[in-house]
JSON list of C-alpha atoms in Angstrom, two decimals:
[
{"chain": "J", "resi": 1375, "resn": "UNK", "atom": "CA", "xyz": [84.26, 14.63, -52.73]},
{"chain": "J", "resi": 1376, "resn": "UNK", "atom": "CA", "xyz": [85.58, 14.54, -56.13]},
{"chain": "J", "resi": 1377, "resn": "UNK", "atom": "CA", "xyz": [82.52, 11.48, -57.00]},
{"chain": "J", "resi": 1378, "resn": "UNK", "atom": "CA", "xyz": [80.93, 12.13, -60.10]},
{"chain": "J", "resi": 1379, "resn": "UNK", "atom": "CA", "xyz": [78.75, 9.27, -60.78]},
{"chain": "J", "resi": 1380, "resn": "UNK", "atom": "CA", "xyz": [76.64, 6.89, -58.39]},
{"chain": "J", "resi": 1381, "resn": "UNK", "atom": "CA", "xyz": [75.29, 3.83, -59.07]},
{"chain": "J", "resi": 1382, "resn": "UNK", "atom": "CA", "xyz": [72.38, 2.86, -55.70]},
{"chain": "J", "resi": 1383, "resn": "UNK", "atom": "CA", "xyz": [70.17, 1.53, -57.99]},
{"chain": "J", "resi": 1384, "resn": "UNK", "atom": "CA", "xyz": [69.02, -2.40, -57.17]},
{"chain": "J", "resi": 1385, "resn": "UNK", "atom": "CA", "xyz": [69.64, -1.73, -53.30]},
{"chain": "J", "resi": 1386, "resn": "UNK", "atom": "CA", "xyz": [65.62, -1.91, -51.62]},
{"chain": "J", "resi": 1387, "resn": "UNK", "atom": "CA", "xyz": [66.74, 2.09, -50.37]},
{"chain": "J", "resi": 1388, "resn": "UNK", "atom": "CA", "xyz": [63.71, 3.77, -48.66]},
{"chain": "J", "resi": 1389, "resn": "UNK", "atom": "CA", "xyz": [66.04, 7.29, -48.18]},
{"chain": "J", "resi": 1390, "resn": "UNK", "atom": "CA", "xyz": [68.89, 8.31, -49.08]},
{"chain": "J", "resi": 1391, "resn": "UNK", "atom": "CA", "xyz": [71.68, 9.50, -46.43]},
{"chain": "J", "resi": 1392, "resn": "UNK", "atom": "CA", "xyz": [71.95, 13.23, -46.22]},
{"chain": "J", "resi": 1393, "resn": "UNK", "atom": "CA", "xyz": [75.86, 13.33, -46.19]},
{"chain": "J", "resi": 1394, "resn": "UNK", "atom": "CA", "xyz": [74.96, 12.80, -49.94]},
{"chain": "J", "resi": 1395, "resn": "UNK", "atom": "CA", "xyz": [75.17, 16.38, -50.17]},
{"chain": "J", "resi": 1396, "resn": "UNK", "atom": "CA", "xyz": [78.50, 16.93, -50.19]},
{"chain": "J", "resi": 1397, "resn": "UNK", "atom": "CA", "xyz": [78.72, 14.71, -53.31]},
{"chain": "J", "resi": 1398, "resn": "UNK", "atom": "CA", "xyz": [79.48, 18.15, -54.66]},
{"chain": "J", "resi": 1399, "resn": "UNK", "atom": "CA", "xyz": [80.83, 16.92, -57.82]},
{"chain": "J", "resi": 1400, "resn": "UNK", "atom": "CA", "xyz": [78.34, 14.27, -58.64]},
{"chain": "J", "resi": 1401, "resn": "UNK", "atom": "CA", "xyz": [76.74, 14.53, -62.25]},
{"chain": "J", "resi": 1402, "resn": "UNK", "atom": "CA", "xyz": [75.19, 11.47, -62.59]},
{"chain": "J", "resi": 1403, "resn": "UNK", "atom": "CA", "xyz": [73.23, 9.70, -59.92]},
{"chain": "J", "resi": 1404, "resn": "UNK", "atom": "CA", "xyz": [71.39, 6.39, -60.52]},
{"chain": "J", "resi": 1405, "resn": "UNK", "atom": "CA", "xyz": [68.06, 5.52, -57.72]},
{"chain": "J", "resi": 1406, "resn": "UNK", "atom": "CA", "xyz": [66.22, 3.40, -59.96]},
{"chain": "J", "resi": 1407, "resn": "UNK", "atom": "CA", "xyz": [64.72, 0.14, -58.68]},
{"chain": "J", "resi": 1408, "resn": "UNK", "atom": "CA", "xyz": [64.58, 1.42, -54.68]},
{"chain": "J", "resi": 1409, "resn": "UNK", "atom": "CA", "xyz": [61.38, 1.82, -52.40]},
{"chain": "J", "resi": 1410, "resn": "UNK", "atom": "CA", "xyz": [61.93, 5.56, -52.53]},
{"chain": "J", "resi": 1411, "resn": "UNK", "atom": "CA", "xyz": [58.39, 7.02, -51.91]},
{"chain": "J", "resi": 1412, "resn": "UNK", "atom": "CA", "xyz": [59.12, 10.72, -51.64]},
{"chain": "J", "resi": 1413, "resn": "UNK", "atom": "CA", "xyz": [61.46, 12.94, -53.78]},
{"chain": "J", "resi": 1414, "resn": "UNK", "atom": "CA", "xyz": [65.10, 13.21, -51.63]},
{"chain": "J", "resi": 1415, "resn": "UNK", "atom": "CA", "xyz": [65.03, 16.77, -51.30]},
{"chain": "J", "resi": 1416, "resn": "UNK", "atom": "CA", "xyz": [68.63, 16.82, -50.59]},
{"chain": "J", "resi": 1417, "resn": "UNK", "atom": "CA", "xyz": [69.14, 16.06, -54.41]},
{"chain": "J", "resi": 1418, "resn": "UNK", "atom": "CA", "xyz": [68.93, 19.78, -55.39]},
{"chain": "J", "resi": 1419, "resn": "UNK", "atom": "CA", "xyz": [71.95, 20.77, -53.18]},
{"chain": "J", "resi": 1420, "resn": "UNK", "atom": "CA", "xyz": [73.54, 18.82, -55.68]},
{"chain": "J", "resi": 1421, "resn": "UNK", "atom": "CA", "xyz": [74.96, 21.91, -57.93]},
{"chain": "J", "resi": 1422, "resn": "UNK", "atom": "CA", "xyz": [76.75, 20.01, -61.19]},
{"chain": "J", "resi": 1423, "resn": "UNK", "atom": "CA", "xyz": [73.84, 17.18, -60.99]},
{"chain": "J", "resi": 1424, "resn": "UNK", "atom": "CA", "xyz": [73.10, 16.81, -64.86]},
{"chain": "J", "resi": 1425, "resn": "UNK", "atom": "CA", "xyz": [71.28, 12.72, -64.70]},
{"chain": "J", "resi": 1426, "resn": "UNK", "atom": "CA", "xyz": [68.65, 11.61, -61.76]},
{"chain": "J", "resi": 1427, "resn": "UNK", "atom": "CA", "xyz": [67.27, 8.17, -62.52]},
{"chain": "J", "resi": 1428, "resn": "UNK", "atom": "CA", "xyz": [64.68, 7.61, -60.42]},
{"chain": "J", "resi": 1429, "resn": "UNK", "atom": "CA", "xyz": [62.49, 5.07, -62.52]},
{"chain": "J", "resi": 1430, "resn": "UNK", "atom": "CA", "xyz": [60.73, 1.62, -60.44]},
{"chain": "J", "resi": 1431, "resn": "UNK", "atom": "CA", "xyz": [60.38, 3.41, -57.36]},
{"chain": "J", "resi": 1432, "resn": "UNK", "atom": "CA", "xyz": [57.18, 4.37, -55.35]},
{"chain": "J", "resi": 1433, "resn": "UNK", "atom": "CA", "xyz": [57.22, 8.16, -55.86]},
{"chain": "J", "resi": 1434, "resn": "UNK", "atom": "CA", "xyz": [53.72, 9.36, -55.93]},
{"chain": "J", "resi": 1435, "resn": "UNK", "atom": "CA", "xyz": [54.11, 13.24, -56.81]},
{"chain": "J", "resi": 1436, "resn": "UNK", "atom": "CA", "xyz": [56.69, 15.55, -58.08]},
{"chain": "J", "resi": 1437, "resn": "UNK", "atom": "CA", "xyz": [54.64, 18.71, -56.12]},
{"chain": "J", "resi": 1438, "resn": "UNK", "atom": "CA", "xyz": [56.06, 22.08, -55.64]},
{"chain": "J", "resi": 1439, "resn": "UNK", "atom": "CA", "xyz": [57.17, 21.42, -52.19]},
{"chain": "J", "resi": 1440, "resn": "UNK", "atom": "CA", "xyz": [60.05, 18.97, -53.54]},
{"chain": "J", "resi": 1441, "resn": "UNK", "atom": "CA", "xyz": [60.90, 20.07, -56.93]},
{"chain": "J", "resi": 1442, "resn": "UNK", "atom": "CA", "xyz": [63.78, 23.17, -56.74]},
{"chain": "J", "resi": 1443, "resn": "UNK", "atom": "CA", "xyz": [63.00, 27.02, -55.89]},
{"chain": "J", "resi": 1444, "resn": "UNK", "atom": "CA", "xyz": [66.43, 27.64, -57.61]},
{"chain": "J", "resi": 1445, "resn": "UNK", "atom": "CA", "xyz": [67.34, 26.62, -61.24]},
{"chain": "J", "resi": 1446, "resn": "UNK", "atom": "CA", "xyz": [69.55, 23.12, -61.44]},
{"chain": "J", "resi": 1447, "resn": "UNK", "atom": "CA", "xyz": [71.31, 22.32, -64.45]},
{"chain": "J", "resi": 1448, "resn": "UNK", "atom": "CA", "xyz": [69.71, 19.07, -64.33]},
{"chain": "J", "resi": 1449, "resn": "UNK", "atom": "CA", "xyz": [69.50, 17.94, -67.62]},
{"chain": "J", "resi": 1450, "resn": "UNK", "atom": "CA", "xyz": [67.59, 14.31, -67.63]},
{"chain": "J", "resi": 1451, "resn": "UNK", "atom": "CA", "xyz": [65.21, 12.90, -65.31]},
{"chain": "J", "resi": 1452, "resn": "UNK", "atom": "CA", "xyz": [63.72, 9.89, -65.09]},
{"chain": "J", "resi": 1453, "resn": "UNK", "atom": "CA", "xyz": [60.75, 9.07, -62.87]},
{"chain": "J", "resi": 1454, "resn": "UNK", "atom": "CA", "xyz": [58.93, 6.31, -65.25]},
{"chain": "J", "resi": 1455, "resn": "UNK", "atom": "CA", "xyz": [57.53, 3.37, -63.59]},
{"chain": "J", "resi": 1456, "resn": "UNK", "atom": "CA", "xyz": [56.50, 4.84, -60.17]},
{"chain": "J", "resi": 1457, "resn": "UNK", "atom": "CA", "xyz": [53.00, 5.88, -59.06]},
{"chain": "J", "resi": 1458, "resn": "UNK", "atom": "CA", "xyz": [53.06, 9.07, -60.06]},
{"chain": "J", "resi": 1459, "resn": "UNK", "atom": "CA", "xyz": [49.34, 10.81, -59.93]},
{"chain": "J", "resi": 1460, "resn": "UNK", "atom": "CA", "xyz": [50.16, 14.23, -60.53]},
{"chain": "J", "resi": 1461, "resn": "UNK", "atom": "CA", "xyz": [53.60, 16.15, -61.25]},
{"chain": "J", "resi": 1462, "resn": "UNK", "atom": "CA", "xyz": [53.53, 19.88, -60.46]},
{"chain": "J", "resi": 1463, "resn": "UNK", "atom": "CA", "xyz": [53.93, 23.14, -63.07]},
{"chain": "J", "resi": 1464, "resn": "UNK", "atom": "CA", "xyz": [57.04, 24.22, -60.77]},
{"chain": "J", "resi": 1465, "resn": "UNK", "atom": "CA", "xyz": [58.95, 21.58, -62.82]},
{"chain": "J", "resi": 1466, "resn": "UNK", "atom": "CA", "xyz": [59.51, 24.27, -65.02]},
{"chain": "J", "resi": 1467, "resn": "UNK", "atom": "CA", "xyz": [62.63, 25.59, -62.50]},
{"chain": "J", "resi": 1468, "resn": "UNK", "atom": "CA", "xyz": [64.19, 22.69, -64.62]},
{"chain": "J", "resi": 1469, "resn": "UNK", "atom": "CA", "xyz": [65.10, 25.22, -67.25]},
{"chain": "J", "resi": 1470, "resn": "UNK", "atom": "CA", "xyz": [67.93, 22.72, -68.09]},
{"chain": "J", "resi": 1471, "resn": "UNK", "atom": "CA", "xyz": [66.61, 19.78, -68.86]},
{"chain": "J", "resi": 1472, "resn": "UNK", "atom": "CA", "xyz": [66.79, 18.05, -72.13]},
{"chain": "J", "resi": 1473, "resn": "UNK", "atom": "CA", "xyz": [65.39, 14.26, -71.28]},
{"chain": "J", "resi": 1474, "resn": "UNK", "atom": "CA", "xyz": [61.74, 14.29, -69.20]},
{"chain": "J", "resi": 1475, "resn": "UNK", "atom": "CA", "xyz": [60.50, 10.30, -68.86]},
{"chain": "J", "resi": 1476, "resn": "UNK", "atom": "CA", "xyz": [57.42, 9.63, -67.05]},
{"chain": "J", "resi": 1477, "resn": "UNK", "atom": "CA", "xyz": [55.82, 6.81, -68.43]},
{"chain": "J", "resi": 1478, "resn": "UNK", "atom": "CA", "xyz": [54.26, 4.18, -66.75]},
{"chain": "J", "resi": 1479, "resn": "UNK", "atom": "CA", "xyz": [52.69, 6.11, -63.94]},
{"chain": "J", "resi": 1480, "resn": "UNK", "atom": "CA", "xyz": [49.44, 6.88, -63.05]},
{"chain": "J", "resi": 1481, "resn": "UNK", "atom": "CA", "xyz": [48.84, 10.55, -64.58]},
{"chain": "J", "resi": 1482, "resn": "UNK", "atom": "CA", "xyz": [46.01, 11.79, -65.91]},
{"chain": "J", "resi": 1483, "resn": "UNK", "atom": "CA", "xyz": [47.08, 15.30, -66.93]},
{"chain": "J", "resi": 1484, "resn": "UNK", "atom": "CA", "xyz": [50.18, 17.31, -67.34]},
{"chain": "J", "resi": 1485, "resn": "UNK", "atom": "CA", "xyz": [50.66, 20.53, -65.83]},
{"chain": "J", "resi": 1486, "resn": "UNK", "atom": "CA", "xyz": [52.03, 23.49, -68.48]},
{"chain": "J", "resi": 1487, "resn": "UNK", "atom": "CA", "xyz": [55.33, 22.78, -69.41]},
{"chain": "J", "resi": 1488, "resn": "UNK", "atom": "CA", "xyz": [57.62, 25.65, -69.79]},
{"chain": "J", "resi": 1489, "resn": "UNK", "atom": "CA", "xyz": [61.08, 23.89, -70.79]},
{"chain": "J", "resi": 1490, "resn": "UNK", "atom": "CA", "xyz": [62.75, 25.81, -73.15]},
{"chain": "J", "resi": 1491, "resn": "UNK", "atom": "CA", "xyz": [65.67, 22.98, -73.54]},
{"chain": "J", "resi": 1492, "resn": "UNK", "atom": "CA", "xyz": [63.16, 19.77, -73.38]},
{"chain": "J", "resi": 1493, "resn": "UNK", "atom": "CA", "xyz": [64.26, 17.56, -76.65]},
{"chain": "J", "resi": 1494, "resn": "UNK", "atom": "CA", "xyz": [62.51, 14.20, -75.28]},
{"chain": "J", "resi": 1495, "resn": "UNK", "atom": "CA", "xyz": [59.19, 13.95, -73.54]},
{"chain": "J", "resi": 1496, "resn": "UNK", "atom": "CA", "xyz": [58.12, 10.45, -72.72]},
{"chain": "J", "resi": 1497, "resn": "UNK", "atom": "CA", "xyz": [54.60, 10.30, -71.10]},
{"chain": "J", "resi": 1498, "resn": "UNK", "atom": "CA", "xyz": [53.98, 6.76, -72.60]},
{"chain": "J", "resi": 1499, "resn": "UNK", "atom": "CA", "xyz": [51.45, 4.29, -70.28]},
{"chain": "J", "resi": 1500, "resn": "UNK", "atom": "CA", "xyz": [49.70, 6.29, -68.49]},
{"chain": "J", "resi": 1501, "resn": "UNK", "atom": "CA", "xyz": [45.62, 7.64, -67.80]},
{"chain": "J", "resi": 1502, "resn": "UNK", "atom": "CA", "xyz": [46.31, 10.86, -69.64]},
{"chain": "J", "resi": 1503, "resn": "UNK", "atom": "CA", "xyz": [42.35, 11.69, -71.67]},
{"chain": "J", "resi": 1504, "resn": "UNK", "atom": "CA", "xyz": [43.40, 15.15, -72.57]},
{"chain": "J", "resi": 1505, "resn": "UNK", "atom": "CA", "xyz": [46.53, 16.89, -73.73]},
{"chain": "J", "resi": 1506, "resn": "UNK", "atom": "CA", "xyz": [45.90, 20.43, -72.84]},
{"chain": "J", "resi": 1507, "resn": "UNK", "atom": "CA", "xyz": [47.32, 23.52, -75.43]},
{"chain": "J", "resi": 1508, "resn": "UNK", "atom": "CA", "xyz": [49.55, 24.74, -71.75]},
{"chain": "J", "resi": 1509, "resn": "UNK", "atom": "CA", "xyz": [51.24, 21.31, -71.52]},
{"chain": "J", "resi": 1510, "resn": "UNK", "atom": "CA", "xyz": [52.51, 21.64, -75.20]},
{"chain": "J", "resi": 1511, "resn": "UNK", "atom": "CA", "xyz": [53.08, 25.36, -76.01]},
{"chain": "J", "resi": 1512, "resn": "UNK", "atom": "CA", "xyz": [56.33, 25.80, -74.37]},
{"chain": "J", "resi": 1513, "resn": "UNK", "atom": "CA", "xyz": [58.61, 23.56, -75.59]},
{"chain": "J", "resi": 1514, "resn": "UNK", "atom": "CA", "xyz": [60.29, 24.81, -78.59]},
{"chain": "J", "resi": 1515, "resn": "UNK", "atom": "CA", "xyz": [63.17, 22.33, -79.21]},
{"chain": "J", "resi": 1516, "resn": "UNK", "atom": "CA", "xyz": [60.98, 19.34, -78.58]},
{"chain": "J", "resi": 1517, "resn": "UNK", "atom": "CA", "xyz": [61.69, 16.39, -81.16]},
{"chain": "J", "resi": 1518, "resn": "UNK", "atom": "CA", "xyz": [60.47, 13.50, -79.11]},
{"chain": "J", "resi": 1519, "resn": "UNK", "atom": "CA", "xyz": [56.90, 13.14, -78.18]},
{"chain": "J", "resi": 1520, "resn": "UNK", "atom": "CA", "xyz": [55.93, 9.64, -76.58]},
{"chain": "J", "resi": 1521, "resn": "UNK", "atom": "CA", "xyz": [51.93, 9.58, -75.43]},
{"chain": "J", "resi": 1522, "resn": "UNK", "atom": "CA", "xyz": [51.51, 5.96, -76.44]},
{"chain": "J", "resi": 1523, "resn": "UNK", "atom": "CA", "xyz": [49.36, 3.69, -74.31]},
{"chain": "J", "resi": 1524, "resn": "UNK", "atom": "CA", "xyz": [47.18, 6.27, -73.03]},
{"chain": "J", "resi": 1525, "resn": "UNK", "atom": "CA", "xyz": [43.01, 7.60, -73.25]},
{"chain": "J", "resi": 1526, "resn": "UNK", "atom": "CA", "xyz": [44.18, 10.51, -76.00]},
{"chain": "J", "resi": 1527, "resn": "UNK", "atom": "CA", "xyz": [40.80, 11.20, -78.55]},
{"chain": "J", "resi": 1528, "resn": "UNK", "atom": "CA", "xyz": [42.35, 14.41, -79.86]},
{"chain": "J", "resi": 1529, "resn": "UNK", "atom": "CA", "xyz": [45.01, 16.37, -79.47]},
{"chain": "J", "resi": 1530, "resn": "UNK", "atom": "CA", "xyz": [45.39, 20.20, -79.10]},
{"chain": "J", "resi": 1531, "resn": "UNK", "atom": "CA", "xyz": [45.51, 22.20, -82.07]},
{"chain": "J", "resi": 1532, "resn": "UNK", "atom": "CA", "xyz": [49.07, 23.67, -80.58]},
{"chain": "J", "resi": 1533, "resn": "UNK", "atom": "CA", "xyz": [51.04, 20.70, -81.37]},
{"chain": "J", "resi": 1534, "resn": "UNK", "atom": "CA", "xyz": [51.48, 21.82, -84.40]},
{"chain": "J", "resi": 1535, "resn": "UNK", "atom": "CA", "xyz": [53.68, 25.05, -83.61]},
{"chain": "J", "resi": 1536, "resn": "UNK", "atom": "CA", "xyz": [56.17, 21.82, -81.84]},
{"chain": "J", "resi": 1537, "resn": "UNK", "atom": "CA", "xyz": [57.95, 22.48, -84.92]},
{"chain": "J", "resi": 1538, "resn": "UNK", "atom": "CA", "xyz": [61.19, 20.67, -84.15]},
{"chain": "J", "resi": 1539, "resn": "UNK", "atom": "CA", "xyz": [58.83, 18.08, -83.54]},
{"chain": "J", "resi": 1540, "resn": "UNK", "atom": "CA", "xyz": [60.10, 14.79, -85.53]},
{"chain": "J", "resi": 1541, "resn": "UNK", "atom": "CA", "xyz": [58.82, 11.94, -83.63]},
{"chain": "J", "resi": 1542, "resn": "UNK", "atom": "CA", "xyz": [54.94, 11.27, -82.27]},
{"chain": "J", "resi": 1543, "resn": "UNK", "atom": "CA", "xyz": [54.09, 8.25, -80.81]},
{"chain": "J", "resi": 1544, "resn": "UNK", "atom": "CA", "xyz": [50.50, 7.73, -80.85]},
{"chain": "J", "resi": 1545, "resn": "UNK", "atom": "CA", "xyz": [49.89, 4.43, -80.68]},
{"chain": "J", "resi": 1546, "resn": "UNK", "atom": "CA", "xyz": [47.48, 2.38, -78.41]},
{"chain": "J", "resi": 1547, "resn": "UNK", "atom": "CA", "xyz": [45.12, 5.26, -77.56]},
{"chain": "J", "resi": 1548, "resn": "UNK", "atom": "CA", "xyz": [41.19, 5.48, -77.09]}
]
């Protein structure tokens, strides 16, 4: 199919139909405001995929059994507003992605990030107490960093080697 974007967001969808993967083509794909509950695996047959919005759902974990074995060139992804509780360290098979939202969600840590491209990180709203030195360490061309609305006391002494850093939103903590 020669479909690049799709819009099923607004549409109560609890799955997704498989013959989505031969959407081939498709670079942007918009989920948000569905009753998805698990991570369609069938996204990452998606080769060109570059945009997955994926915010107001009911996804509860990005583990390692549904993020990619194989590197995507997805380059946003947005899973804000879900239920998120935990998101797994094999996100870093993202190696692409330049846009990361997950506020509003229910996390109280963040695995070690290893994105190499990641400009925007938005982890805004949610039970995070600690920001471990792992989470923060790889992500050299990081401008954007959103922990507003959180339990933050301190943060690690890393963040300050973030040094394409130019935004940190630290509002609304303790």
């Amino acid at each position: 199919s020669d479909l690049c974007e799709l819009k099923l967001n607004n549409n109560d969808l609890r799955d997704i139909p498989h013959t989505l993967s031969r959407c081939t083509r498709l670079r942007a794909l918009n989920l948000t405001r569905n009753k998805l509950t698990e991570f369609p695996p069938q996204l990452f047959t998606l080769p060109q995929l570059k945009t997955l919005w994926l915010g107001c759902n009911e996804l509860k974990e990005l583990s390692a059994h549904v993020l990619p074995q194989h590197p995507l060139v997805l380059e946003e992804l947005d899973v804000s507003s879900n239920r998120l509780v935990r998101i797994s360290p094999s996100i870093g098979a993202l190696t692409s992605l330049e846009s990361l939202k997950l506020s509003n969600n229910y996390l109280k840590e963040l695995p070690p990030l290893k994105l190499p491209q990641l400009v925007s990180l938005g982890v805004a709203n949610n039970d995070l107490r600690t920001l471990s030195a792992a989470s923060v360490s790889d992500l050299p061309k990081l401008r954007v960093l959103r922990l507003t609305d959180n339990k933050l006391a301190r943060l690690p002494r890393e963040i300050r080697h973030l040094t394409a850093l130019r935004e940190l939103w630290l509002g609304h903590n303790m």
